[in-house]
Coordinates of C-alpha atoms and ligand atoms in Angstrom, one line a residue:
M1 CA -100.0 -48.0 0.4
S2 CA -96.3 -47.9 1.4
A3 CA -95.3 -45.5 3.9
G4 CA -92.4 -44.0 5.0
G5 CA -89.9 -40.8 4.9
F6 CA -88.2 -39.7 2.0
G7 CA -85.7 -42.1 1.7
G8 CA -81.9 -41.2 0.9
G9 CA -79.2 -39.3 2.7
G10 CA -80.5 -35.5 3.2
G11 CA -84.3 -36.6 3.2
I12 CA -86.1 -35.2 5.3
A13 CA -87.2 -38.0 8.2
S14 CA -83.5 -37.5 8.7
E15 CA -83.6 -34.2 9.6
R16 CA -86.2 -34.4 11.6
V17 CA -85.0 -34.5 15.1
E18 CA -82.9 -31.7 14.9
S19 CA -85.4 -29.6 13.0
F20 CA -88.0 -30.5 15.3
S21 CA -89.7 -27.6 16.2
Y22 CA -93.3 -27.9 15.3
T23 CA -93.2 -24.2 15.0
P24 CA -95.9 -22.9 12.7
A25 CA -94.3 -21.3 10.2
R26 CA -96.7 -18.9 9.0
R27 CA -94.9 -16.4 10.2
L28 CA -91.6 -17.5 9.8
R29 CA -88.8 -15.5 12.0
P30 CA -85.6 -16.4 10.9
N31 CA -83.1 -15.9 13.5
A32 CA -80.4 -13.2 13.5
K33 CA -77.9 -15.5 13.1
V34 CA -78.2 -18.4 10.8
L35 CA -75.5 -20.7 10.5
P36 CA -74.4 -21.7 7.0
E37 CA -75.3 -25.6 8.1
H38 CA -78.7 -24.3 9.0
A39 CA -79.5 -21.7 6.1
R40 CA -80.1 -24.5 3.6
G41 CA -82.7 -26.4 5.7
H42 CA -84.0 -22.9 6.3
N43 CA -84.1 -21.8 3.0
R44 CA -86.1 -25.3 1.7
A45 CA -88.7 -24.5 4.6
L46 CA -89.2 -20.8 3.1
V47 CA -89.8 -21.6 0.0
L48 CA -92.4 -24.8 1.3
Q49 CA -93.8 -21.9 3.4
T50 CA -94.2 -19.4 0.5
L51 CA -95.8 -22.6 -2.0
F52 CA -97.6 -23.6 1.1
A53 CA -99.4 -20.5 1.5
S54 CA -99.7 -18.8 -1.6
G55 CA -100.3 -21.9 -4.1
A56 CA -98.4 -22.2 -7.9
M57 CA -96.2 -20.0 -8.3
S58 CA -93.0 -19.2 -10.8
R59 CA -89.4 -19.5 -9.6
A60 CA -89.0 -15.3 -9.9
D61 CA -92.0 -15.2 -7.7
I62 CA -90.8 -17.3 -4.8
A63 CA -87.7 -15.0 -5.5
R64 CA -89.5 -12.4 -4.7
A65 CA -91.5 -12.8 -2.0
T66 CA -88.7 -15.1 -0.1
G67 CA -85.7 -12.4 -0.6
L68 CA -83.3 -15.0 -1.7
T69 CA -81.4 -14.7 -5.6
R70 CA -83.0 -16.5 -8.3
V71 CA -79.8 -18.2 -8.7
S72 CA -80.5 -19.7 -5.1
I73 CA -84.0 -20.4 -6.2
S74 CA -83.2 -22.4 -8.8
D75 CA -81.1 -24.7 -6.8
L76 CA -83.5 -25.2 -3.8
V77 CA -86.4 -26.0 -6.3
A78 CA -84.3 -28.7 -8.3
S79 CA -83.4 -30.1 -4.8
L80 CA -87.1 -29.9 -3.8
I81 CA -88.2 -31.8 -6.9
A82 CA -85.4 -34.2 -6.7
D83 CA -87.1 -35.0 -3.4
N84 CA -90.6 -35.4 -4.8
L85 CA -92.4 -32.4 -2.3
I86 CA -92.9 -29.8 -4.8
V87 CA -93.8 -30.5 -8.3
E88 CA -94.1 -28.5 -12.0
V89 CA -97.6 -27.6 -12.7
G90 CA -97.6 -25.7 -16.0
L91 CA -97.5 -23.1 -17.6
R92 CA -98.7 -19.3 -16.6
E93 CA -101.3 -18.3 -18.9
T94 CA -100.7 -14.9 -19.9
S95 CA -101.5 -12.5 -23.1
R96 CA -98.1 -11.1 -22.8
P97 CA -95.1 -11.9 -25.3
G98 CA -92.7 -14.0 -24.5
K99 CA -92.3 -17.5 -23.2
P100 CA -94.5 -17.9 -20.2
A101 CA -93.3 -19.0 -16.8
T102 CA -93.4 -22.4 -15.7
L103 CA -95.6 -22.7 -12.3
I104 CA -94.5 -25.0 -9.5
D105 CA -96.3 -26.3 -6.2
I106 CA -96.0 -28.6 -3.3
N107 CA -96.8 -31.9 -4.2
R108 CA -100.1 -31.8 -2.5
D109 CA -101.4 -35.1 -4.4
E110 CA -98.2 -37.1 -3.5
F111 CA -98.7 -37.3 0.1
Q112 CA -101.0 -37.8 2.7
I113 CA -101.0 -37.3 6.1
V114 CA -102.6 -39.6 9.3
G115 CA -104.0 -37.8 12.4
L116 CA -105.6 -39.0 15.8
D117 CA -107.6 -37.5 17.8
L118 CA -107.4 -39.6 21.6
S119 CA -109.1 -36.4 22.9
D120 CA -113.0 -38.5 23.5
T121 CA -113.7 -40.4 26.0
E122 CA -115.5 -42.6 24.6
V123 CA -114.0 -43.6 21.0
F124 CA -110.7 -42.8 19.6
R125 CA -110.9 -40.9 15.9
G126 CA -108.2 -40.8 13.4
A127 CA -108.1 -39.4 9.9
V128 CA -106.2 -39.6 6.5
L129 CA -105.8 -35.6 5.5
T130 CA -104.5 -34.1 2.6
L131 CA -101.7 -31.8 3.3
D132 CA -104.4 -28.7 3.4
G133 CA -106.1 -30.2 6.1
E134 CA -109.0 -32.0 4.5
V135 CA -109.9 -35.0 6.1
V136 CA -110.1 -37.6 3.3
T137 CA -111.1 -41.0 5.4
M138 CA -112.3 -41.2 9.0
L139 CA -112.4 -44.2 11.0
E140 CA -113.2 -44.7 15.1
V141 CA -112.4 -47.0 17.2
P142 CA -114.5 -47.3 20.5
L143 CA -112.9 -47.1 23.5
D144 CA -114.7 -49.2 25.8
G145 CA -113.0 -48.4 29.0
A146 CA -109.8 -49.4 28.1
T147 CA -107.0 -48.0 29.6
G148 CA -103.3 -48.1 30.2
V149 CA -101.7 -51.0 27.4
D150 CA -105.0 -51.5 25.9
A151 CA -105.4 -47.8 25.3
I152 CA -102.2 -47.9 23.8
A153 CA -102.9 -50.5 22.1
K154 CA -105.8 -49.4 20.5
A155 CA -104.3 -46.0 19.5
V156 CA -101.0 -47.8 17.6
A157 CA -103.7 -50.1 15.5
L158 CA -106.0 -47.3 14.6
A159 CA -102.6 -45.3 13.3
A160 CA -101.4 -48.8 11.3
D161 CA -105.3 -49.2 10.0
L162 CA -105.2 -45.2 8.4
V163 CA -101.9 -45.8 7.2
E164 CA -103.5 -48.5 5.2
E165 CA -106.1 -46.6 4.4
A166 CA -104.0 -43.8 2.8
T167 CA -103.9 -43.6 -1.0
V168 CA -100.5 -42.3 -1.6
E169 CA -97.5 -42.4 0.4
V170 CA -97.9 -40.5 4.4
L171 CA -95.8 -37.8 5.0
G172 CA -96.5 -38.8 8.8
I173 CA -98.3 -39.6 12.0
G174 CA -99.6 -36.6 14.1
V175 CA -101.2 -37.3 17.3
G176 CA -103.6 -35.0 19.4
S177 CA -103.5 -36.4 23.4
P178 CA -105.3 -35.6 26.3
G179 CA -102.9 -34.9 29.1
V180 CA -99.4 -33.7 29.4
V181 CA -97.2 -34.5 26.8
D182 CA -93.3 -33.2 26.3
M183 CA -91.4 -33.1 23.5
T184 CA -90.3 -36.5 22.8
G185 CA -93.8 -37.7 22.3
T186 CA -93.7 -38.9 25.4
V187 CA -97.0 -38.7 27.5
R188 CA -96.1 -37.8 30.9
S189 CA -99.5 -37.7 32.6
A190 CA -103.1 -38.9 31.1
P191 CA -105.2 -39.6 34.2
N192 CA -108.5 -40.6 31.9
L193 CA -106.2 -43.2 30.2
G194 CA -104.3 -44.3 33.2
W195 CA -100.9 -43.2 31.3
T196 CA -97.9 -41.9 32.9
D197 CA -94.8 -41.7 31.3
V198 CA -96.0 -43.3 28.0
D199 CA -93.7 -43.2 24.6
L200 CA -97.0 -42.8 22.3
Q201 CA -94.3 -41.7 19.6
G202 CA -92.3 -44.9 20.3
A203 CA -95.1 -47.1 20.2
I204 CA -96.4 -45.5 17.0
E205 CA -93.8 -45.4 15.0
Q206 CA -92.5 -49.1 15.7
V207 CA -95.7 -50.2 14.0
A208 CA -96.2 -47.8 11.6
Q209 CA -92.9 -46.8 10.4
V210 CA -94.0 -43.4 9.8
P211 CA -92.7 -40.3 11.5
V212 CA -94.6 -39.5 14.3
I213 CA -94.9 -36.2 16.2
V214 CA -97.3 -36.5 19.8
A215 CA -98.9 -33.3 21.3
N216 CA -101.8 -32.2 23.3
D217 CA -104.9 -31.9 22.0
A218 CA -105.4 -28.2 22.9
N219 CA -102.0 -27.6 21.7
A220 CA -102.8 -29.2 18.5
A221 CA -106.4 -27.5 18.4
V222 CA -104.6 -24.2 18.5
L223 CA -102.4 -24.6 15.9
A224 CA -105.5 -25.4 13.3
E225 CA -107.2 -22.5 14.7
Y226 CA -104.1 -20.1 13.7
S227 CA -103.3 -22.0 10.1
F228 CA -107.0 -23.0 8.6
G229 CA -109.2 -20.4 11.0
G230 CA -106.9 -17.4 9.9
A231 CA -106.1 -16.5 14.0
D232 CA -103.4 -14.2 14.8
G233 CA -100.4 -15.4 16.4
D234 CA -100.9 -13.9 20.0
L235 CA -103.6 -16.6 20.0
M236 CA -105.3 -18.8 23.0
L237 CA -107.5 -21.9 22.1
V238 CA -109.7 -23.1 25.1
S239 CA -111.1 -26.5 24.3
V240 CA -114.3 -27.8 26.6
G241 CA -115.4 -31.2 27.1
N242 CA -115.1 -33.5 30.1
G243 CA -112.3 -31.2 30.7
V244 CA -110.8 -28.0 29.9
G245 CA -107.7 -27.5 28.5
A246 CA -106.2 -24.6 26.4
G247 CA -103.0 -24.4 24.0
L248 CA -101.3 -20.8 23.4
L249 CA -99.4 -19.1 20.8
V250 CA -97.7 -16.3 21.4
G251 CA -96.3 -14.5 18.7
G252 CA -97.1 -17.1 16.1
H253 CA -94.9 -19.5 18.8
P254 CA -96.5 -22.3 20.0
L255 CA -96.4 -22.0 24.4
F256 CA -95.7 -25.2 26.2
G257 CA -94.1 -23.8 29.7
S258 CA -91.6 -24.9 32.1
R259 CA -92.9 -28.8 32.3
F260 CA -95.2 -29.2 29.5
A261 CA -98.1 -28.1 31.4
A262 CA -98.9 -24.9 29.6
G263 CA -102.7 -23.6 29.2
E264 CA -103.4 -26.7 31.4
I265 CA -106.0 -23.8 33.0
G266 CA -108.9 -25.9 34.0
H267 CA -107.9 -27.3 37.4
V268 CA -106.9 -23.4 38.6
V269 CA -109.6 -22.9 41.2
V270 CA -111.3 -19.4 39.8
G271 CA -112.1 -17.3 42.8
T272 CA -112.3 -17.6 46.6
D273 CA -115.8 -18.2 47.1
G274 CA -115.9 -22.2 46.7
G275 CA -117.7 -24.3 44.2
P276 CA -118.4 -27.5 42.7
L277 CA -116.3 -29.9 43.7
C278 CA -113.8 -31.4 41.6
A279 CA -112.5 -34.3 40.5
C280 CA -109.1 -33.4 41.2
G281 CA -110.4 -32.8 44.7
K282 CA -110.3 -29.1 44.6
R283 CA -113.6 -26.9 45.0
G284 CA -114.1 -24.2 42.3
C285 CA -112.0 -24.9 39.8
L286 CA -112.4 -23.6 36.3
E287 CA -113.6 -27.2 34.8
A288 CA -115.6 -27.7 37.7
W289 CA -117.5 -24.6 36.0
L290 CA -117.4 -25.1 32.6
A291 CA -116.8 -28.9 31.7
V292 CA -119.7 -30.1 29.3
P293 CA -121.4 -33.0 31.9
H294 CA -121.5 -30.5 34.4
L295 CA -123.7 -28.0 32.9
R296 CA -125.6 -30.8 30.7
E297 CA -126.3 -32.2 34.3
L298 CA -127.5 -28.6 35.7
L299 CA -129.7 -27.8 32.4
A300 CA -131.4 -31.0 32.9
A301 CA -132.0 -30.7 36.0
A302 CA -133.7 -27.0 35.6
E303 CA -135.4 -28.7 32.3
A304 CA -136.9 -31.7 35.0
S305 CA -138.5 -29.4 37.0
D306 CA -142.6 -28.6 37.0
L307 CA -141.7 -24.5 36.4
P308 CA -143.3 -23.0 33.7
A309 CA -141.3 -23.0 30.5
A310 CA -140.2 -18.7 31.1
E311 CA -139.0 -19.7 34.1
V312 CA -136.8 -22.7 33.0
E313 CA -135.3 -20.7 30.4
R314 CA -134.4 -17.8 33.2
R315 CA -132.6 -20.7 35.4
R316 CA -130.8 -21.9 32.1
E317 CA -129.1 -18.6 31.3
E318 CA -128.4 -18.0 34.7
I319 CA -126.8 -21.6 35.0
L320 CA -124.9 -20.6 31.6
R321 CA -123.7 -16.8 32.6
A322 CA -122.6 -18.1 35.7
A323 CA -120.3 -20.5 34.2
G324 CA -119.4 -17.6 31.5
E325 CA -118.8 -15.4 34.0
R326 CA -115.9 -18.0 35.9
L327 CA -115.0 -18.7 32.4
G328 CA -114.1 -14.7 31.5
V329 CA -112.4 -14.8 35.5
S330 CA -109.8 -17.0 34.5
L331 CA -109.3 -15.7 30.9
A332 CA -108.7 -11.9 32.2
A333 CA -105.9 -12.5 34.4
I334 CA -104.2 -14.5 31.2
V335 CA -105.0 -11.8 28.9
G336 CA -103.6 -9.2 31.0
A337 CA -100.4 -11.4 31.4
L338 CA -99.8 -12.3 27.6
N339 CA -101.6 -9.3 26.1
L340 CA -103.3 -11.9 23.7
S341 CA -105.1 -10.5 20.7
E342 CA -107.9 -13.4 20.3
I343 CA -109.7 -16.4 22.3
V344 CA -111.1 -19.1 20.8
V345 CA -113.2 -21.3 22.5
S346 CA -114.0 -25.0 20.9
G347 CA -116.5 -27.0 22.1
P348 CA -120.8 -27.8 22.2
E349 CA -122.2 -25.0 20.1
E350 CA -125.5 -25.6 22.1
L351 CA -124.2 -24.6 25.3
L352 CA -120.9 -22.3 25.1
A353 CA -122.2 -20.0 22.0
G354 CA -124.7 -17.0 23.1
V355 CA -125.4 -16.4 26.8
L356 CA -122.2 -18.3 27.9
L357 CA -119.9 -16.4 25.7
D358 CA -121.4 -13.3 26.4
A359 CA -120.4 -13.5 29.6
A360 CA -117.3 -14.4 29.5
I361 CA -116.6 -11.6 27.2
E362 CA -118.2 -9.1 29.2
T363 CA -116.4 -10.4 32.4
V364 CA -113.0 -10.0 30.4
R365 CA -113.9 -6.5 29.3
A366 CA -114.6 -5.4 33.2
R367 CA -111.8 -7.0 34.2
T368 CA -109.0 -5.9 32.3
M369 CA -107.4 -2.7 30.7
T370 CA -109.6 -1.1 27.9
E371 CA -106.4 0.9 26.4
F372 CA -104.7 -2.6 25.9
H373 CA -106.6 -5.1 26.1
G374 CA -110.2 -4.0 24.8
G375 CA -109.6 -5.0 21.6
V376 CA -108.6 -8.9 22.2
Q377 CA -111.2 -10.8 20.2
I378 CA -113.2 -13.9 22.0
R379 CA -115.3 -15.9 19.5
M380 CA -116.1 -19.4 18.8
S381 CA -114.3 -21.9 16.8
E382 CA -115.3 -22.5 13.4
Q383 CA -113.0 -25.6 12.6
G384 CA -115.4 -27.7 14.0
A385 CA -115.1 -31.0 15.6
D386 CA -112.3 -32.1 13.3
I387 CA -110.0 -29.1 15.1
V388 CA -107.8 -31.4 16.5
L389 CA -107.1 -33.7 13.5
R390 CA -106.4 -30.6 11.3
G391 CA -104.1 -29.7 14.0
T392 CA -102.5 -32.6 14.0
A393 CA -101.8 -31.9 10.4
V394 CA -100.4 -29.0 10.9
M395 CA -98.0 -30.3 13.2
V396 CA -97.0 -33.1 11.0
L397 CA -96.5 -30.2 8.1
S398 CA -94.5 -28.0 10.8
G399 CA -92.3 -30.7 11.9
L400 CA -91.1 -32.7 9.0
L401 CA -91.8 -29.9 6.5
G402 CA -91.1 -26.7 8.2
V403 CA -94.7 -25.6 7.0
S404 CA -98.4 -24.6 8.3
Ligands
ZN501 ZN1 -109.6 -29.5 40.0

């Protein structure tokens, strides 16, 4: 299927660079001063965002929901229909006399999004997704140890294959990459893939001919949790896998940090008592305590012993509790600094849910101020293994349409 932006001047593609922020717009907070030249794009995003959140509505409903005048809404809706971004979907069923209102909605069936999740060490995964973040088609490509340019080539080829798989026009491609990613879609550093200053956005855009947005995988995941998981706007998503990373939303806005490495909590040492040796050379990094391979290794050792079953179970709990406590120590300071309302943990449930998470919760509670931080919710994500892919869909929607 053909791919591309919205041809014609004033289309979304040409506005992308200046409007790019990939800020979730679920609770759009207009700046006090909206310049006239920005107002139109802002109001278009507001209309799209309202429809995205609420589904089909009449023009009068949209005017009420956005606070814009009926005249403005008619004008904006006409231009969005001309751009094929929204469609009239029929008349409202009503028992009241008079002409029923025409309902309009985002043109959900006419566009798809391609998402790539590069966070797994064995395979690159990708999907064609609906605008609502549902997976239509999934493809995987084994990494076979590829790094550097070989790994870039695999990501580019996967993106191109998925664009071919799409059954309607591709709105854009979102990529969740491990490592530190800057605002231009350059992967500054992803040691596992041997990437330093890789212009991944440029490489994929050149071949796929579709707008591309690249972000850190945990930053993508936190957007999925926010948009599809009903999380509040002061949220941290902690992703536990081969490494440990986090994505942060503060006041509904992603936090990137001065060097784009906000949320990189994996290689921060927890405590002053040493701990397991980490791949980075330090002892007692959060990742050294909590990474999935480390936990599986400890649990396998306990299970391989000749000890009675009850003792094996006791050791299993001890291992998981120790890891959970270290996670809690790390989180407590962040909860204190940012006054987060919610922390969501994503990763293998059989390891993380239960003893480990309970220990983390207890530790955070014991180490923070009850009156201000006691309400923080700490839970497992319900977004499943597709969380990064679904997050990339949010990136594309918010980056290109101002919607999430
Ligand atoms: Zn480390």
